[in-house]
CSV table of C-alpha atoms in Angstrom, one decimal:
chain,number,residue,atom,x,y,z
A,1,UNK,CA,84.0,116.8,-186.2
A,2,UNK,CA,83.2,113.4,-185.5
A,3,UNK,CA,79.8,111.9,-185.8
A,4,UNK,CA,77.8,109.2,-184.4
A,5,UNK,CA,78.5,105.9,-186.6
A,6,UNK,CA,75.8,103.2,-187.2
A,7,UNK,CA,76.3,99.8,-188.9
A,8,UNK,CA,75.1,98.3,-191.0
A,9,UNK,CA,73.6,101.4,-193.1
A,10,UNK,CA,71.6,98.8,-194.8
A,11,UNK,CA,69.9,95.2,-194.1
A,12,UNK,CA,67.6,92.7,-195.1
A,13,UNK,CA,66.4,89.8,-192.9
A,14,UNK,CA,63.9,87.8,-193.9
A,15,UNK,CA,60.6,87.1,-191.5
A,16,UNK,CA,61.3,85.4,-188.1
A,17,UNK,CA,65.2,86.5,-187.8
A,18,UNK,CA,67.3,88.4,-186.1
A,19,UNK,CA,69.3,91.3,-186.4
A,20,UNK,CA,72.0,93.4,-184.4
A,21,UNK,CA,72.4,96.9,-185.1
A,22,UNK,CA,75.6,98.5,-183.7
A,23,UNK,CA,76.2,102.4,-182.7
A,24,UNK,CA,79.4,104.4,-181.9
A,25,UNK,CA,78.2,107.9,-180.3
A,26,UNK,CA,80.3,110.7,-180.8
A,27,UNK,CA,83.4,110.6,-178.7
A,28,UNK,CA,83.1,112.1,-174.8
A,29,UNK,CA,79.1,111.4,-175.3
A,30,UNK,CA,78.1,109.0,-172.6
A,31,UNK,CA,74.3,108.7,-173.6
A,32,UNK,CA,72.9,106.5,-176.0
A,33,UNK,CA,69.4,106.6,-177.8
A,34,UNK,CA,67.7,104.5,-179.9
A,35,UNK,CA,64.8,105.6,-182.5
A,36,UNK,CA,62.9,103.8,-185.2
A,37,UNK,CA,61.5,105.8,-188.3
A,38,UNK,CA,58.7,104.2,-190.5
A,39,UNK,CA,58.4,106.2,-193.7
A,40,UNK,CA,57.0,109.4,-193.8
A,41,UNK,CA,56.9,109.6,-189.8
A,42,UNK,CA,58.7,110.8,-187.2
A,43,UNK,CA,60.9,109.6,-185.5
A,44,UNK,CA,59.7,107.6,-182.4
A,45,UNK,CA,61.8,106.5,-179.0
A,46,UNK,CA,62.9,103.3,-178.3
A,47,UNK,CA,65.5,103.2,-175.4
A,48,UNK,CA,67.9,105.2,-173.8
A,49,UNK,CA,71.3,104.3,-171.9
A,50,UNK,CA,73.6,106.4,-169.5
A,51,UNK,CA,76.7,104.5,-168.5
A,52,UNK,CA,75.7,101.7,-169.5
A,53,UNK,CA,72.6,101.8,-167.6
A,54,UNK,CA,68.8,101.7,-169.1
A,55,UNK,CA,67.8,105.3,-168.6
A,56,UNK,CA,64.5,105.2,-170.3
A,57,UNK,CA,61.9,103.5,-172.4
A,58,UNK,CA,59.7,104.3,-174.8
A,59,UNK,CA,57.6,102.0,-177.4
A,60,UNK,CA,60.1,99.1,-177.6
A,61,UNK,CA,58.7,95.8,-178.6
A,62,UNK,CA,59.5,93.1,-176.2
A,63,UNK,CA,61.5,91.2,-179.1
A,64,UNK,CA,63.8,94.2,-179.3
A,65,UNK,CA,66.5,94.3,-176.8
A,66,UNK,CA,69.4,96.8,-176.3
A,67,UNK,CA,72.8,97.4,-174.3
A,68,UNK,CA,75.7,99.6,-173.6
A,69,UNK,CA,79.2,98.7,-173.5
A,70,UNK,CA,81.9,100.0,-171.5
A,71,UNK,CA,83.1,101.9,-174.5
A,72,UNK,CA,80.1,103.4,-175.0
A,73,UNK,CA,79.0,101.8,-178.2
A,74,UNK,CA,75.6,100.5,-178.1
A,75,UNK,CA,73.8,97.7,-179.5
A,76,UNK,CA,70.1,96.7,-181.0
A,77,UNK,CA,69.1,93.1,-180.8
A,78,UNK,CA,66.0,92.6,-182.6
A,79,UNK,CA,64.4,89.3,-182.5
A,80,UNK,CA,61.5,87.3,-184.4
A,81,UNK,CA,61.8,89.7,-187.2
A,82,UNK,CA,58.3,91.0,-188.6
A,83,UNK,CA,57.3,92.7,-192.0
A,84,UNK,CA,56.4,95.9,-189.8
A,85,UNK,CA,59.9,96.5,-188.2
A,86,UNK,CA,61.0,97.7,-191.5
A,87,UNK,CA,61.7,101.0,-191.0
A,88,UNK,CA,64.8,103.1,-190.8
A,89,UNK,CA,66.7,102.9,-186.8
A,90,UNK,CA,68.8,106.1,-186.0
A,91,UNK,CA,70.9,106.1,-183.2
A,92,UNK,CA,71.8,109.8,-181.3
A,93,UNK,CA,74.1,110.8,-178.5
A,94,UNK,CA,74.1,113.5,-176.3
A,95,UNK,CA,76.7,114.4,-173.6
A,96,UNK,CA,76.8,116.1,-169.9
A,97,UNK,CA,78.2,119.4,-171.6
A,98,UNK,CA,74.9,120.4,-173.0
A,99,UNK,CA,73.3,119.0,-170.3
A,100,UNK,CA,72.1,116.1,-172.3
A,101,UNK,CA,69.8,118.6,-174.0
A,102,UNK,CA,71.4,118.3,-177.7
A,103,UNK,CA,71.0,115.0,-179.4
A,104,UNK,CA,72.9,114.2,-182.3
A,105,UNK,CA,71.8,111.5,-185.2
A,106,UNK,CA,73.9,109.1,-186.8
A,107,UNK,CA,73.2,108.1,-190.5
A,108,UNK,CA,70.8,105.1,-189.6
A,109,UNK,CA,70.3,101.7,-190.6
A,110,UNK,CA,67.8,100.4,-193.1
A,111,UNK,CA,66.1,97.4,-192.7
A,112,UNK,CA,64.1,95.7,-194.4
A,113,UNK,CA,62.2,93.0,-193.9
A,114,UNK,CA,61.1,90.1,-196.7
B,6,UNK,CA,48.1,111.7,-178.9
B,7,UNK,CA,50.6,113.5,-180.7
B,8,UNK,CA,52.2,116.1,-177.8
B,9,UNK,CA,53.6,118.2,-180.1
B,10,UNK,CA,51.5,119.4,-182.9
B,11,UNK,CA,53.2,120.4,-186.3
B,12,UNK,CA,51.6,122.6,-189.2
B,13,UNK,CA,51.8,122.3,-192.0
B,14,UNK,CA,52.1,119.3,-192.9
B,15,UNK,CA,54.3,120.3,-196.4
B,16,UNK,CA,54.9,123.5,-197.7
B,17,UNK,CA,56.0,125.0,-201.3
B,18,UNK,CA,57.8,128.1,-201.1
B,19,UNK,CA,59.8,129.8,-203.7
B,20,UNK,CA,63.6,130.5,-203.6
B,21,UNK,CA,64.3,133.9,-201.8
B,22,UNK,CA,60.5,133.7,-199.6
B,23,UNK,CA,60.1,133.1,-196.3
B,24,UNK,CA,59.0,130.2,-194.9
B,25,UNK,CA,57.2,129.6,-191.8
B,26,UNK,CA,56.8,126.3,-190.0
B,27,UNK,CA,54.8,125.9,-186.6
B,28,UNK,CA,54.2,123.5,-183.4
B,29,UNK,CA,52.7,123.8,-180.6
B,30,UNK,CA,52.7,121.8,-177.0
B,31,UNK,CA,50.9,121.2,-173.9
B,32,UNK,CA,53.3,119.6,-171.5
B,33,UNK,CA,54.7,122.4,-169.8
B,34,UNK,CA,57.3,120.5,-168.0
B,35,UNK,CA,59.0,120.4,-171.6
B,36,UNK,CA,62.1,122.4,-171.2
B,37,UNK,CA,64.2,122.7,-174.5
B,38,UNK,CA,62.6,123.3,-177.9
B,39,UNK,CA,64.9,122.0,-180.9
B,40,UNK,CA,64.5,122.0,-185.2
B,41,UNK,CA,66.0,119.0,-186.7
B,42,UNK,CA,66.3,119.2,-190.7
B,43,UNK,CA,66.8,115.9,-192.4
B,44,UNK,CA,67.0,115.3,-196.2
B,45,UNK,CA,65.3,111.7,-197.3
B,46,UNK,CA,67.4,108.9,-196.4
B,47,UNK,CA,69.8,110.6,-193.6
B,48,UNK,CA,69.6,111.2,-190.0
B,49,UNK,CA,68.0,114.0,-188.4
B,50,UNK,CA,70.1,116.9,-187.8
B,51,UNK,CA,69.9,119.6,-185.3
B,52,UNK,CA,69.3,122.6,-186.1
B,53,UNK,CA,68.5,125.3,-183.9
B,54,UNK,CA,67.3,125.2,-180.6
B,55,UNK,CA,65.7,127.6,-178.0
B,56,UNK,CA,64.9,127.5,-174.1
B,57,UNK,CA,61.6,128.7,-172.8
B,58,UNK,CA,63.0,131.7,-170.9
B,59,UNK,CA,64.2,133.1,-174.4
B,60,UNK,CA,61.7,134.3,-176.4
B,61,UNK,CA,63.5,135.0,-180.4
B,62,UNK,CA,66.8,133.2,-181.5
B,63,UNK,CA,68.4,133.7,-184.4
B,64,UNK,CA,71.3,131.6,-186.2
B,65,UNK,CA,71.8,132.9,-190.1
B,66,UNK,CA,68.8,132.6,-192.1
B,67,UNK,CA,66.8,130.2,-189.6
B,68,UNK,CA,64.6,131.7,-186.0
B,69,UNK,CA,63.0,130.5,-183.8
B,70,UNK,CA,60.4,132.9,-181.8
B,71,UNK,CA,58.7,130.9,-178.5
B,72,UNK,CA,55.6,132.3,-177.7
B,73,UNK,CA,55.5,130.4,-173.7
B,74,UNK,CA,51.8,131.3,-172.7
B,75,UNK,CA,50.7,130.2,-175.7
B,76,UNK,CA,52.2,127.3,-175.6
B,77,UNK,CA,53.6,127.7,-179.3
B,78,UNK,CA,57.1,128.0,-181.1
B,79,UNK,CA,58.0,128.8,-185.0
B,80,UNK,CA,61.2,128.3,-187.2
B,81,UNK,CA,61.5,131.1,-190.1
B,82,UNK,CA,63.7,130.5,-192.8
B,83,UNK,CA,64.4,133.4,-194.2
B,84,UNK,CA,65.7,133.6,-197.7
B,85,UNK,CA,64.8,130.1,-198.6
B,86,UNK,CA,66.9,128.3,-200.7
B,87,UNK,CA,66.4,124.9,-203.1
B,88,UNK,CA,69.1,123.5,-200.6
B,89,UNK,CA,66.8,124.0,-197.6
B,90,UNK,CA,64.6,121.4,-199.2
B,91,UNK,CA,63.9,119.0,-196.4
B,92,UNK,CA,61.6,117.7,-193.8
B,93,UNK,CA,61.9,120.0,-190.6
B,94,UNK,CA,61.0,118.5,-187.5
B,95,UNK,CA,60.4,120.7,-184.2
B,96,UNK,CA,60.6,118.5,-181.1
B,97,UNK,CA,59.9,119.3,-177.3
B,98,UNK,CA,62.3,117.6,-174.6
B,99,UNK,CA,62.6,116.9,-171.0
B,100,UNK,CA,66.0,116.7,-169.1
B,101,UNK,CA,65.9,113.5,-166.8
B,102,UNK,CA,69.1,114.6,-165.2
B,103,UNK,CA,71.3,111.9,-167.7
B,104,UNK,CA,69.2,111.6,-170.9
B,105,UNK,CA,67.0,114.1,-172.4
B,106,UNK,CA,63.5,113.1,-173.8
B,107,UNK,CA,63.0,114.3,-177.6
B,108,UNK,CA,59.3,114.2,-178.5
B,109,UNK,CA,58.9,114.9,-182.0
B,110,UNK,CA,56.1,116.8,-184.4
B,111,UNK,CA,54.7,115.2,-187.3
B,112,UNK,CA,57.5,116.7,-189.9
B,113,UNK,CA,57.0,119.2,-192.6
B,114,UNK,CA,58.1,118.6,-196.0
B,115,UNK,CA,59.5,121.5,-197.9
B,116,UNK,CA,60.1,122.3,-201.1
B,117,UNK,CA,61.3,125.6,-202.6
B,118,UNK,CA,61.0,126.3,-205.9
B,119,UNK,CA,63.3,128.1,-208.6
């Protein structure tokens, strides 16, 4: 079955730069969530879409910025780049069939930052 | 304030034993209680799930029993295997009509020995 892609699954950006992070959901799933995971933490929420609408927000800095396209795919700007933004970014999708109740994780992306 | 509570924190438990992970909540307007399993470096995947009206579910080796006035739920693994090596996350969620909320527990590392 298909599953949510991420990419890049890994980069480094050096302090003060920016990065774009890029998520397909699985196919049919019209919801789009973001989540950052510093090591040995769980995973915390950053942003939501629905049709390409913001549905929610959660503890997104304001140098982070996010959007959905009209195919669904979803992107993560991320802006001024600090040392603490390292962390690993997972992306999930969830669909009106399961009443938006089951979210499923891509692989992530790594970042680092130098 | 961590919402959902999550003990223990790791756990060693050896192959064939039972092991026994629990959370417990206070917002009572969550409405869908799911176990994600992820192994170091991938995404978080779902693994069972339960609804408060339900108060036992059961998919192969892994159950979930919901204890509602208590406020608390548990995953059993029953039969524990060195594959089932992994940090288990329960998580509480909200339905906002087209997203879901996942709030997550602090993780439990487990290990099962040979």
């Amino acid at each position: 079955a298909a599953g949510v892609i991420q990419s890049p699954r890994h980069l480094i950006k050096e302090k003060r730069e920016t990065a774009t992070l890029k998520c397909y959901p699985i196919p049919r799933h019209d919801t789009v969530y973001w989540y950052q995971q510093g090591p040995g933490q769980d995973p915390q929420f950053l942003i939501s879409f629905y049709e390409k609408m913001q549905s929610d927000k959660g503890s997104i800095p304001d140098r982070f910025s996010a959007q959905q396209f009209s195919d669904y795919h979803s992107e993560l700007n991320m802006s001024s780049l600090e040392l603490g933004d390292s962390a690993l970014y997972f992306c999930a999708s969830s669909s009106k069939g399961t009443g938006y109740y089951e979210q499923y994780f891509g692989p992530g992306t790594r970042l680092t930052v130098t | 304030q961590q919402q959902v509570k999550q003990s223990p924190q790791s756990l060693i438990v050896q192959k064939g034993g039972i092991s026994i992970i629990n959370c417990a909540y206070e917002n009572t307007a969550f409405d869908y209680f799911p176990w994600y399993q992820q192994f170091p470096g991938k995404g978080p995947a779902l693994l069972i799930a339960i609804r408060p009206d339900v108060s036992e579910k059961k998919e192969g080796r892994f159950t979930i029993s919901f204890n509602k006035s208590a406020k608390q739920f548990s995953l059993h693994i029953m039969d524990s295997q060195p594959g089932d090596s992994a940090t288990y996350f329960c998580a509480a969620s909200i339905n906002t009509g087209t997203a879901s909320k996942l709030t997550f527990g602090t993780g439990t590392r487990l290990q099962v020995t040979l």
